[in-house]
Amino acid sequence: MAASASSSFTLSHQTILSHPKTTPATSIVVPVNSKVNGALLLKSRRRRVGGVGRVESRAAVVRAAAVEALETTEKDQVVEKSVNTIRFLAIDAVEKANSGHPGLPMGCAPMGHILYDEVMRYNPKNPYWFNRDRFVLSAGHGCMLQYALLHLAGYDSVTEEDLKTFRQWGSRIPGHPENFETPGVEVTTGPLGQGIANGVGLALAEKHLAARFNKPDAEIIDHYTYVILGDGCQMEGIAQEACSLAGHWGLGKLIAFYDDNHISIDGDTAIAFTESVDQRFEALGWHVIWVKNGNTGYDEIRAAVKEAQSVTDKPTLIKVTTTIGFGSPNKSNSYSVHGSALGAKEVEATRQNLGWPYEPFHVPEEVKKHWSRHTPEGASLEAEWDSKFAEYEKKYPAEAAELKSIITGELPAGWEKALPTYTPETPGDATRNLSQQCLNALAKVLPGLLGGSADLASSNMTLLKMFGDFQKDTPEERNVRFGVREHGMGAICNGIALHSPGFIPYCATFFVFTDYMRGAMRISALSEAGVIYVMTHDSIGLGEDGPTHQPIEHLASFRAMPNILMLRPADGNETAGAYKVAVENRKTPSILALSRQKLPNLPGTSIEGVEKGGYIITDNSSGNKPDVILIGTGSELEIAAKAGDELRKEGKSVRVVSFVSWELFDQQSDEYKESVLPAAVTARVSIEAGTTFGWQKIVGSKGKAIGIDKFGQSAPAGKIYKEYGITAEAVIEAAKSVC
Amino acid sequence: MAASASSSFTLSHQTILSHPKTTPATSIVVPVNSKVNGALLLKSRRRRVGGVGRVESRAAVVRAAAVEALETTEKDQVVEKSVNTIRFLAIDAVEKANSGHPGLPMGCAPMGHILYDEVMRYNPKNPYWFNRDRFVLSAGHGCMLQYALLHLAGYDSVTEEDLKTFRQWGSRIPGHPENFETPGVEVTTGPLGQGIANGVGLALAEKHLAARFNKPDAEIIDHYTYVILGDGCQMEGIAQEACSLAGHWGLGKLIAFYDDNHISIDGDTAIAFTESVDQRFEALGWHVIWVKNGNTGYDEIRAAVKEAQSVTDKPTLIKVTTTIGFGSPNKSNSYSVHGSALGAKEVEATRQNLGWPYEPFHVPEEVKKHWSRHTPEGASLEAEWDSKFAEYEKKYPAEAAELKSIITGELPAGWEKALPTYTPETPGDATRNLSQQCLNALAKVLPGLLGGSADLASSNMTLLKMFGDFQKDTPEERNVRFGVREHGMGAICNGIALHSPGFIPYCATFFVFTDYMRGAMRISALSEAGVIYVMTHDSIGLGEDGPTHQPIEHLASFRAMPNILMLRPADGNETAGAYKVAVENRKTPSILALSRQKLPNLPGTSIEGVEKGGYIITDNSSGNKPDVILIGTGSELEIAAKAGDELRKEGKSVRVVSFVSWELFDQQSDEYKESVLPAAVTARVSIEAGTTFGWQKIVGSKGKAIGIDKFGQSAPAGKIYKEYGITAEAVIEAAKSVC
């Protein structure tokens, strides 16, 4: 764990040189170690840096490197050239798009180079090789860094032609990293802080699988998760949440590079961000290393990675002090290089400064040659692993089958038979409890199911009884304790889901607190991460906790979100159906809105019905022409059913429809939809203990939507239902008024 | 700054006794210092505590207190009795409601007592007295603590009768603290982490006003903000965000008590929360004090407060180690006492254990007498301040007028005349730029307007040009730099808004990142905090940044939320109108969705139109019977207008309606609504670059809604608009299909 004395060192509070917040701009010489033309370029320009101390130490490193130059010239040259290739691919792509973020790739090119060229194990021709190291660019705006690296490494997803289409319609390399667009990109980042939290999820997945499947004679799971995050990520609360958990879990194979460049969009971070990040991460139980010269201190970076890998019981933060836009004589170290093209003039000046005589998008031959080894090496790595796994499979067939299911995402045949079914005679129960029955039934047949709650396990009913807690020393277990960290929880689950197709992570809190984690949930939807969100206490039905805890607008707000299934089951069969749908939809996340209160098992509900999204549970009409259609979801389906019974007693023909998932209903054929909601029947009443917003689509201009368009109240649930008019009487009255 | 050696001490890493994570339950004697019956009760019971070290030090303090007992017996007795009164009021109210959280009030009663009885300055008969100290219970579930304290202190809002209605329909003391229900409660808490962030806002407000208005001869603003937060709050990212800013700003009058009881809902916090909170807060620039014995160490608590008050350049965290449910022999120090009534048997056992012979809800006479002084003292405090202010007003009439406006919320007469207006000839501009014109115009006339962006000031266009940055050493300025901390930003603005009615805080980020701050925005809506949310880059119109940055479902998701105005202005006049509405609605927050891209000033738009929510901008029909009604919002109103022009050329009578705010339109009379959207005209087409979810209400079953029901793309904006069919051609085609 001792760091190389000259290049990196273990952080100690006393020795940190603090970033001076108000140092006025001074003119100093910044040595740029560019040996491209056989000469050390020394370029003088005005810039604000972290005081003479920082610059001196950087210069010292440069000199130290020069001493060793005799032996390492050729290697150094190609590294330097590779690093500048990365910088200019980013510069050129952003310039061509006239849009993008050149500053980060220019500053992070050295660490990027070392990671992809010297440290990481991957197979460029199979980006999905299971035992690859994972890389996450949490500072996703700097995506040209990753695209340049994928290009050099030989990934087919980023050709020279692709680089020229950056940020254009139909491009395979969009404005922020998107796993569903670019093979080689593991997760979707851009919204700050998500990536580091995804990284925690990826590292959790590795630690879990390694503990569960590795054998003393067969270490088949063994890979690292590397993350680059910036000042923006560091300020986000989600990053704190996830990193606190990473420290708690002791995720030793998580190594995060903090691009410490002191610049964010509004300028110097000193205007809003003066905490000691190093000390905070120590408080979180991380190992912290500071690389003072991230611009040219390659050996410092290498030593830091080595040290980080040697610390196996803690995640490591490598703070790498860099210059944003390194190499740009007039824009580096300023916000102006963060999010805009440099402009032709400054591109030219940067070419001059870094001694780069090439055309845009050019990759020098020696750089190409240097990187070309990754294709055969990657193939070897995978082949080696394949034979290792073949051996494992022979020795441990049962474990291998489970692991294979997680690797491939192929669900075990007949898994859905594990789901419980219910009859109207089964005693009623809260759907949160029924959910726990489903989770526990599924855990027996789905090897990739794991998850937990944000400190509400006993309220959300999410504990898997056959397993213990996933903890630092028991990582093979499957109950994850997220603490009160909803946003981090969601993003960690995205990381788990995207680690391997067969992982089915679930996470839980009160439905109203989706407000805390919506950023992560939207990324689930966008990045096709099939996370299951177990959201209990789904309405005023939670009672006394009052309006801060009672969701009103949440069902509507998720129905409006693309590629996410909003499911609100009414009873046992529907809860089982919701799980069937959620497990099957591996590229679409599902939200299950579940009741705190007890609900009866209703006649007519079914798993198959749920799969259609909306379906008839009872009907006494004929010819698809009921007098009135009553539509309910979740806990209010019971009310609709009751009102239906009453109206039938009065001689009406009434259809009662469960509308458990709007998205699934939308996917059905027109014929099916007409069979449930015939256009000719405009007498429709819906009831749901939430906003009526959106229901007009279902009940039509002549129908009535019963719901709640104001905040809730603190009182026993039954009382609120009555006072808010969420009653069978209200449905009956509305039905009579429309038919 | 030196702490009393025997009772509290400045934190040092070396001396912290860490909480043992896996100590098995051991049977030890816990001394309970109850002198009610003239005897020191020593009660033996099983509990898990932080090792013998902790217990010993607690016992030592108890012994130390006993030594001084001769001199302080009477005072000590009444304090002890008062503390137990608080405990039992909480126990009894939760018991009667059979719902609630007794654990926190029982553990925090000592610090609560000291705060309300010995430390805080307030006037119970005027909870809104301007210069009062503010108190926030961030761990809002423990609200019975605050209700008990308000009751003892003499607030009319919490009578004995009120205490008996806890968590019932129509009660003035709901299940979590709600400022709009209970005078004396400053903000609305319950969702964890919000309260501490509100506290940062309250303290910011004080620091700002003090710097701006205090004179060397007249310190008229001088109050503290006290917060109690628990382990749950500490885990939430929002707390980290807000506390990082509090340290950065050096909010010396913010004093937060961290109820360190090692228990959260899922059990011992050791299962998910093992970071060093103390070290983290030091990293954030806070002063940190540890009170080891929060259960009976009154002098420790007193000394800690004194020390905290003496540190004027940093906020202080007082970590107070307590026992949740203190006094309950069988449930204390366990999650079972967190969120459920104790039950009759355990209430009785607790009465025995703490020597409490009284009936439920009883306040002993000596306790009543002891607290009775707060009514006259509070009146004096306010009267003193009134005369101080009268003097100030004489000497500094201009400043006094400004301050008065902030204190009362009365807007300066004619303020709205400052809003700019535009004609179709005015060159087009992005509404984010027009927004900046409005903000800068309003800053000149609204003394309470202040705010900023989450590190996007230059993109959100939120800088007030006449002011500098609110910083530690320039707190009189009005541009607040929130860093990349959206959730914290929103909650801090809630605190500012609720500090004084005349504060008009605004905050900004990209519209899509409302996902990061929705928890705080919902609290704005619920707690009637008139924050202005300046949300730019409001659609696919932002272009290349791609789907992670392009809002789709966000307009709908806020239209579904109660008590929040979702405004999407189309041009200069509408942006001015949106600000007029936002400033006027002091009890309803507003969200302004603003374009990145340039938009023309359209004929027919007006401030008055915006105030109606929906209005006709052009119409060539007569008799309120157009052939078709085209409805647009924001950047798509231009498209609707263009389509209207084309259709008119083809001989159609076309009405073009701007639908800038659904909520405002809903508030209009039926006559007005009919005059804009006549029921007889079912040929309606809406266009909006967002989800169509909800639009069926406006366009009806026969109309068509043009929008985007999938995620966006990374490409130039114009290209995406075209590919996604958000065009005049699409409107024309749809119009022809419906009329």
Coordinates of C-alpha atoms in Angstrom, one line a residue, chain A residues 67-458:
Chain A
V67 CA 16.2 12.0 -16.5
E68 CA 14.8 8.7 -17.4
A69 CA 14.4 9.6 -21.0
L70 CA 17.3 7.7 -22.3
E71 CA 15.7 4.4 -21.5
T72 CA 12.1 5.1 -22.1
T73 CA 12.1 7.6 -25.0
E74 CA 10.3 5.4 -27.5
K75 CA 7.6 4.3 -25.1
D76 CA 7.2 7.9 -23.8
Q77 CA 7.0 9.2 -27.2
V78 CA 4.2 7.0 -28.3
V79 CA 2.3 7.5 -25.0
E80 CA 2.6 11.3 -25.5
K81 CA 1.5 10.9 -29.0
S82 CA -1.4 8.7 -28.1
V83 CA -2.5 11.2 -25.4
N84 CA -2.4 14.0 -27.9
T85 CA -4.3 11.9 -30.4
I86 CA -7.0 11.5 -27.8
R87 CA -7.0 15.2 -27.2
F88 CA -7.2 16.1 -30.9
L89 CA -9.9 13.5 -31.8
A90 CA -12.0 15.2 -29.1
I91 CA -11.1 18.7 -30.3
D92 CA -11.8 17.8 -33.9
A93 CA -15.1 16.0 -33.3
V94 CA -16.4 18.9 -31.2
E95 CA -15.2 21.4 -33.7
K96 CA -16.9 19.6 -36.6
A97 CA -20.1 19.3 -34.6
N98 CA -19.7 22.8 -33.4
S99 CA -21.1 21.4 -30.2
G100 CA -19.7 19.5 -27.3
H101 CA -17.2 19.5 -24.4
P102 CA -13.5 19.5 -25.3
G103 CA -12.1 20.6 -22.0
L104 CA -12.4 17.3 -20.1
P105 CA -11.0 15.0 -22.8
M106 CA -8.0 17.4 -23.1
G107 CA -7.4 17.3 -19.4
C108 CA -8.2 13.6 -18.8
A109 CA -6.4 12.2 -21.8
P110 CA -3.4 11.0 -19.8
M111 CA -5.5 9.0 -17.3
G112 CA -7.8 7.8 -20.1
H113 CA -4.8 6.6 -22.1
I114 CA -3.3 4.7 -19.1
L115 CA -6.6 3.1 -18.3
Y116 CA -7.5 1.8 -21.7
D117 CA -4.0 1.1 -22.9
E118 CA -2.2 -0.1 -19.8
V119 CA -4.6 -1.0 -17.1
M120 CA -8.0 -2.3 -18.3
R121 CA -8.8 -5.8 -19.5
Y122 CA -11.4 -5.9 -22.3
N123 CA -12.0 -7.4 -25.7
P124 CA -12.7 -4.7 -28.2
K125 CA -14.4 -7.1 -30.6
N126 CA -16.8 -8.3 -27.9
P127 CA -17.8 -5.4 -25.8
Y128 CA -20.1 -7.6 -23.8
W129 CA -17.4 -10.2 -22.7
F130 CA -18.6 -10.9 -19.2
N131 CA -15.3 -10.6 -17.2
R132 CA -14.2 -7.3 -18.7
D133 CA -13.2 -4.4 -16.6
R134 CA -16.0 -1.8 -16.5
F135 CA -15.4 1.8 -17.2
V136 CA -17.8 4.7 -16.4
L137 CA -17.4 8.3 -17.5
S138 CA -19.5 9.9 -14.8
A139 CA -18.6 13.3 -16.2
G140 CA -20.5 12.2 -19.2
H141 CA -20.3 15.5 -21.1
G142 CA -16.6 14.6 -21.7
C143 CA -17.8 11.6 -23.8
M144 CA -15.4 12.4 -26.7
L145 CA -12.7 11.1 -24.3
Q146 CA -14.4 7.7 -24.2
Y147 CA -15.2 7.6 -27.9
A148 CA -11.6 8.4 -28.8
L149 CA -10.4 5.6 -26.5
L150 CA -12.9 3.1 -27.9
H151 CA -11.8 4.1 -31.3
L152 CA -8.1 3.6 -30.5
A153 CA -8.8 0.4 -28.7
G154 CA -10.4 -1.1 -31.8
Y155 CA -14.1 -1.2 -30.9
D156 CA -16.2 -1.5 -34.1
S157 CA -18.8 0.9 -32.6
V158 CA -16.5 4.0 -33.0
T159 CA -14.9 4.1 -36.5
E160 CA -13.3 7.2 -38.0
E161 CA -16.5 7.8 -39.8
D162 CA -18.4 7.6 -36.5
L163 CA -16.1 10.2 -35.0
K164 CA -17.1 12.6 -37.8
T165 CA -20.8 12.2 -37.0
F166 CA -20.5 13.2 -33.3
R167 CA -23.8 14.7 -32.0
Q168 CA -25.5 14.4 -35.4
W169 CA -28.8 12.8 -36.3
G170 CA -28.4 9.0 -36.5
S171 CA -24.9 9.0 -35.1
R172 CA -23.6 6.1 -33.0
I173 CA -21.8 8.5 -30.7
P174 CA -24.3 10.9 -29.2
G175 CA -23.8 14.0 -27.1
H176 CA -23.5 12.0 -23.8
P177 CA -22.5 8.4 -23.4
E178 CA -25.5 6.1 -24.0
N179 CA -25.0 2.3 -23.5
F180 CA -27.9 1.6 -25.9
E181 CA -26.3 3.5 -28.7
T182 CA -22.6 2.7 -28.4
P183 CA -21.3 -0.8 -27.5
G184 CA -18.4 -0.3 -25.2
V185 CA -20.3 2.3 -23.2
E186 CA -21.5 0.5 -20.1
V187 CA -24.1 2.9 -18.7
T188 CA -25.8 6.2 -19.6
T189 CA -24.3 9.3 -18.1
G190 CA -24.6 13.0 -18.4
P191 CA -26.8 14.0 -15.5
L192 CA -24.1 14.4 -13.0
G193 CA -23.4 12.0 -10.2
Q194 CA -25.3 9.1 -11.9
G195 CA -22.2 7.5 -13.3
I196 CA -20.3 7.2 -10.0
A197 CA -23.4 5.7 -8.5
N198 CA -23.7 3.3 -11.4
G199 CA -20.1 2.4 -10.8
V200 CA -20.9 1.5 -7.2
G201 CA -23.6 -0.8 -8.6
L202 CA -21.2 -2.4 -11.1
A203 CA -18.6 -3.0 -8.4
L204 CA -21.3 -4.4 -6.0
A205 CA -22.3 -6.8 -8.8
E206 CA -18.7 -8.0 -9.2
K207 CA -18.2 -8.4 -5.5
H208 CA -21.4 -10.3 -5.1
L209 CA -20.8 -12.7 -8.0
A210 CA -17.2 -13.3 -7.0
A211 CA -18.2 -14.2 -3.5
R212 CA -21.0 -16.4 -4.7
F213 CA -19.4 -18.2 -7.6
N214 CA -15.6 -18.1 -7.2
K215 CA -14.0 -21.3 -5.9
P216 CA -10.5 -21.6 -4.3
D217 CA -9.5 -23.4 -7.5
A218 CA -11.4 -21.3 -10.0
E219 CA -11.5 -17.5 -9.7
I220 CA -13.7 -16.9 -12.7
I221 CA -15.0 -13.5 -11.6
D222 CA -12.4 -10.9 -11.2
H223 CA -12.7 -7.5 -12.7
Y224 CA -12.4 -3.9 -11.8
T225 CA -14.8 -0.9 -12.1
Y226 CA -13.1 2.3 -13.1
V227 CA -14.8 5.7 -13.0
I228 CA -13.9 9.2 -14.0
L229 CA -15.9 11.8 -12.2
G230 CA -15.5 15.6 -12.0
D231 CA -16.2 18.4 -9.7
G232 CA -19.9 18.5 -10.8
C233 CA -20.4 14.9 -9.8
Q234 CA -18.7 15.5 -6.5
M235 CA -21.2 18.3 -5.7
E236 CA -24.3 16.1 -6.3
G237 CA -25.9 14.5 -3.4
I238 CA -26.4 11.2 -5.3
A239 CA -22.6 10.8 -5.4
Q240 CA -22.3 11.2 -1.7
E241 CA -25.0 8.7 -1.1
A242 CA -23.5 6.1 -3.4
C243 CA -19.9 6.7 -2.2
S244 CA -21.0 6.4 1.4
L245 CA -22.4 2.9 0.6
A246 CA -19.3 2.0 -1.4
G247 CA -17.1 2.7 1.6
H248 CA -19.5 0.8 3.9
W249 CA -19.5 -2.2 1.6
G250 CA -15.7 -2.0 1.2
L251 CA -15.8 -2.2 -2.6
G252 CA -12.1 -2.7 -3.1
K253 CA -12.3 -3.1 -6.9
L254 CA -13.9 0.3 -7.4
I255 CA -11.3 2.8 -8.4
A256 CA -12.6 6.3 -9.1
F257 CA -10.5 9.0 -10.7
Y258 CA -11.6 12.5 -9.6
D259 CA -10.7 14.9 -12.3
D260 CA -9.8 17.8 -10.0
N261 CA -9.6 20.7 -12.4
H262 CA -11.2 23.4 -10.3
I263 CA -13.5 24.5 -13.1
S264 CA -17.2 24.1 -13.5
I265 CA -19.6 25.8 -15.8
D266 CA -19.9 28.9 -13.6
G267 CA -16.1 29.3 -13.4
D268 CA -13.7 28.5 -10.6
T269 CA -15.2 25.9 -8.3
A270 CA -14.1 28.2 -5.4
I271 CA -17.3 30.1 -5.8
A272 CA -19.4 27.2 -4.6
F273 CA -17.3 24.2 -3.7
T274 CA -14.6 24.6 -1.1
E275 CA -15.1 21.5 1.0
S276 CA -12.2 19.1 1.4
V277 CA -13.2 16.2 -0.9
D278 CA -10.2 14.2 0.2
Q279 CA -11.2 14.4 3.8
R280 CA -14.8 13.6 3.0
F281 CA -13.9 10.5 1.2
E282 CA -11.7 9.4 4.0
A283 CA -14.7 9.9 6.3
L284 CA -16.6 7.6 3.9
G285 CA -14.1 4.9 4.4
W286 CA -12.3 5.2 1.0
H287 CA -8.6 5.0 0.4
V288 CA -7.6 8.4 -1.1
I289 CA -4.6 9.2 -3.3
W290 CA -3.6 12.5 -4.8
V291 CA -1.9 12.7 -8.2
K292 CA -0.7 16.2 -8.3
N293 CA 0.3 16.3 -11.9
G294 CA -2.5 14.7 -13.9
N295 CA -1.4 16.5 -17.1
T296 CA 1.9 14.9 -17.7
G297 CA 2.6 12.8 -14.6
Y298 CA 2.1 9.4 -16.3
D299 CA 4.1 7.6 -13.7
E300 CA 2.2 9.2 -10.9
I301 CA -1.0 8.0 -12.4
R302 CA 0.4 4.5 -13.0
A303 CA 1.6 4.3 -9.4
A304 CA -1.7 5.5 -8.1
V305 CA -3.5 2.7 -10.0
K306 CA -1.1 0.2 -8.7
E307 CA -1.6 1.4 -5.1
A308 CA -5.4 1.5 -5.6
Q309 CA -5.4 -2.1 -6.8
S310 CA -3.4 -3.2 -3.8
V311 CA -6.0 -1.8 -1.4
T312 CA -8.6 -4.6 -1.5
D313 CA -10.8 -3.7 1.4
K314 CA -11.7 -0.2 0.4
P315 CA -12.7 1.7 -2.7
T316 CA -10.1 4.2 -3.9
L317 CA -10.5 7.8 -4.9
I318 CA -7.6 9.0 -7.0
K319 CA -7.7 12.7 -7.0
V320 CA -6.0 13.7 -10.2
T321 CA -5.3 17.4 -10.5
T322 CA -5.5 18.4 -14.1
T323 CA -5.9 21.4 -16.3
I324 CA -9.2 21.5 -18.1
G325 CA -8.5 22.1 -21.8
F326 CA -4.8 21.2 -21.4
G327 CA -2.9 22.4 -24.4
S328 CA -5.1 25.2 -25.4
P329 CA -3.0 28.3 -24.9
N330 CA -5.9 30.8 -24.4
K331 CA -8.7 28.7 -23.1
S332 CA -7.3 26.0 -20.9
N333 CA -8.1 26.3 -17.2
S334 CA -11.2 28.3 -17.8
Y335 CA -14.9 27.5 -18.2
S336 CA -14.8 28.6 -21.8
V337 CA -13.2 25.3 -22.7
H338 CA -15.7 23.3 -20.8
G339 CA -18.7 23.2 -23.1
S340 CA -18.0 24.8 -26.5
A341 CA -15.9 24.1 -29.5
L342 CA -12.5 25.8 -29.3
G343 CA -13.0 27.6 -32.6
A344 CA -10.7 27.3 -35.6
K345 CA -8.2 29.9 -34.4
E346 CA -7.8 28.3 -31.0
V347 CA -7.6 24.8 -32.5
E348 CA -4.8 26.0 -34.6
A349 CA -3.1 27.6 -31.6
T350 CA -3.5 24.3 -29.7
R351 CA -2.0 22.4 -32.6
Q352 CA 1.0 24.7 -32.5
N353 CA 1.3 24.5 -28.8
L354 CA 1.2 20.7 -28.6
G355 CA 3.2 20.3 -31.8
W356 CA 0.5 18.5 -33.7
P357 CA 1.0 18.8 -37.4
Y358 CA -1.8 16.4 -38.5
E359 CA -5.1 16.9 -40.3
P360 CA -8.3 16.6 -38.2
F361 CA -9.2 13.1 -37.1
H362 CA -5.8 11.8 -38.0
V363 CA -4.4 8.9 -35.9
P364 CA -0.6 8.7 -36.4
E365 CA 0.6 5.3 -37.6
E366 CA 2.7 4.6 -34.6
V367 CA -0.2 5.3 -32.3
K368 CA -2.4 2.9 -34.4
K369 CA 0.3 0.3 -34.3
H370 CA 0.7 0.7 -30.5
W371 CA -3.0 0.2 -29.9
S372 CA -3.4 -2.5 -32.4
R373 CA -2.3 -5.2 -29.9
H374 CA -5.6 -4.8 -28.0
T375 CA -7.6 -6.7 -30.5
P376 CA -5.5 -9.9 -30.3
E377 CA -4.9 -9.4 -26.6
G378 CA -8.6 -8.9 -25.9
A379 CA -9.4 -12.1 -27.9
S380 CA -6.9 -14.0 -25.8
L381 CA -8.2 -12.7 -22.6
E382 CA -11.7 -13.8 -23.5
A383 CA -10.5 -17.2 -24.8
E384 CA -8.6 -17.8 -21.7
W385 CA -11.6 -17.0 -19.6
D386 CA -13.7 -19.2 -21.8
S387 CA -11.6 -22.2 -21.1
K388 CA -11.4 -21.4 -17.4
F389 CA -15.2 -21.2 -17.4
A390 CA -15.4 -24.5 -19.3
E391 CA -13.4 -26.1 -16.6
Y392 CA -15.5 -24.5 -13.9
E393 CA -18.6 -25.8 -15.6
K394 CA -17.3 -29.3 -15.5
K395 CA -16.5 -29.1 -11.8
Y396 CA -19.4 -27.0 -10.6
P397 CA -22.3 -27.6 -13.0
A398 CA -25.0 -26.2 -10.7
E399 CA -23.1 -23.0 -10.0
A400 CA -22.2 -22.6 -13.6
A401 CA -25.8 -22.9 -14.7
E402 CA -26.8 -20.2 -12.3
L403 CA -24.0 -17.9 -13.3
K404 CA -24.7 -18.5 -17.0
S405 CA -28.3 -17.4 -16.5
I406 CA -27.0 -14.2 -15.0
I407 CA -24.4 -13.7 -17.8
T408 CA -26.9 -14.4 -20.6
G409 CA -30.1 -13.1 -19.1
E410 CA -31.9 -16.3 -20.1
L411 CA -34.5 -16.9 -17.4
P412 CA -34.7 -20.4 -16.1
A413 CA -37.5 -22.3 -17.9
G414 CA -40.8 -22.2 -16.0
W415 CA -39.7 -19.6 -13.6
E416 CA -43.2 -18.0 -13.8
K417 CA -44.7 -21.1 -12.2
A418 CA -43.2 -20.0 -8.9
L419 CA -45.6 -17.0 -8.8
P420 CA -48.5 -17.5 -6.3
T421 CA -52.1 -17.3 -7.4
Y422 CA -55.1 -16.4 -5.3
T423 CA -58.9 -16.9 -5.2
P424 CA -61.5 -14.6 -3.9
E425 CA -61.6 -16.8 -0.9
T426 CA -58.0 -16.2 0.0
P427 CA -58.0 -13.7 2.9
G428 CA -57.3 -10.2 1.9
D429 CA -53.9 -8.6 2.4
A430 CA -52.0 -5.4 1.6
T431 CA -50.4 -5.6 -1.9
R432 CA -47.0 -4.8 -0.2
N433 CA -47.3 -8.1 1.7
L434 CA -48.4 -9.9 -1.5
S435 CA -45.4 -8.3 -3.1
Q436 CA -43.1 -9.9 -0.5
Q437 CA -44.7 -13.3 -1.2
C438 CA -43.8 -12.8 -4.9
L439 CA -40.3 -11.6 -4.2
N440 CA -39.6 -14.6 -2.0
A441 CA -41.1 -17.0 -4.4
L442 CA -39.1 -15.6 -7.3
A443 CA -35.8 -15.5 -5.4
K444 CA -35.9 -19.3 -5.4
V445 CA -36.0 -19.5 -9.1
L446 CA -34.3 -16.3 -10.4
P447 CA -30.6 -16.4 -9.6
G448 CA -30.1 -12.8 -10.6
L449 CA -32.8 -11.4 -8.3
L450 CA -31.4 -9.2 -5.5
G451 CA -32.2 -5.9 -3.9
G452 CA -33.6 -4.0 -1.0
S453 CA -35.0 -0.9 0.5
A454 CA -33.9 2.6 1.4
D455 CA -34.2 1.8 5.1
L456 CA -37.9 0.7 4.9
A457 CA -37.5 -3.0 4.4
S458 CA -40.0 -3.8 7.1

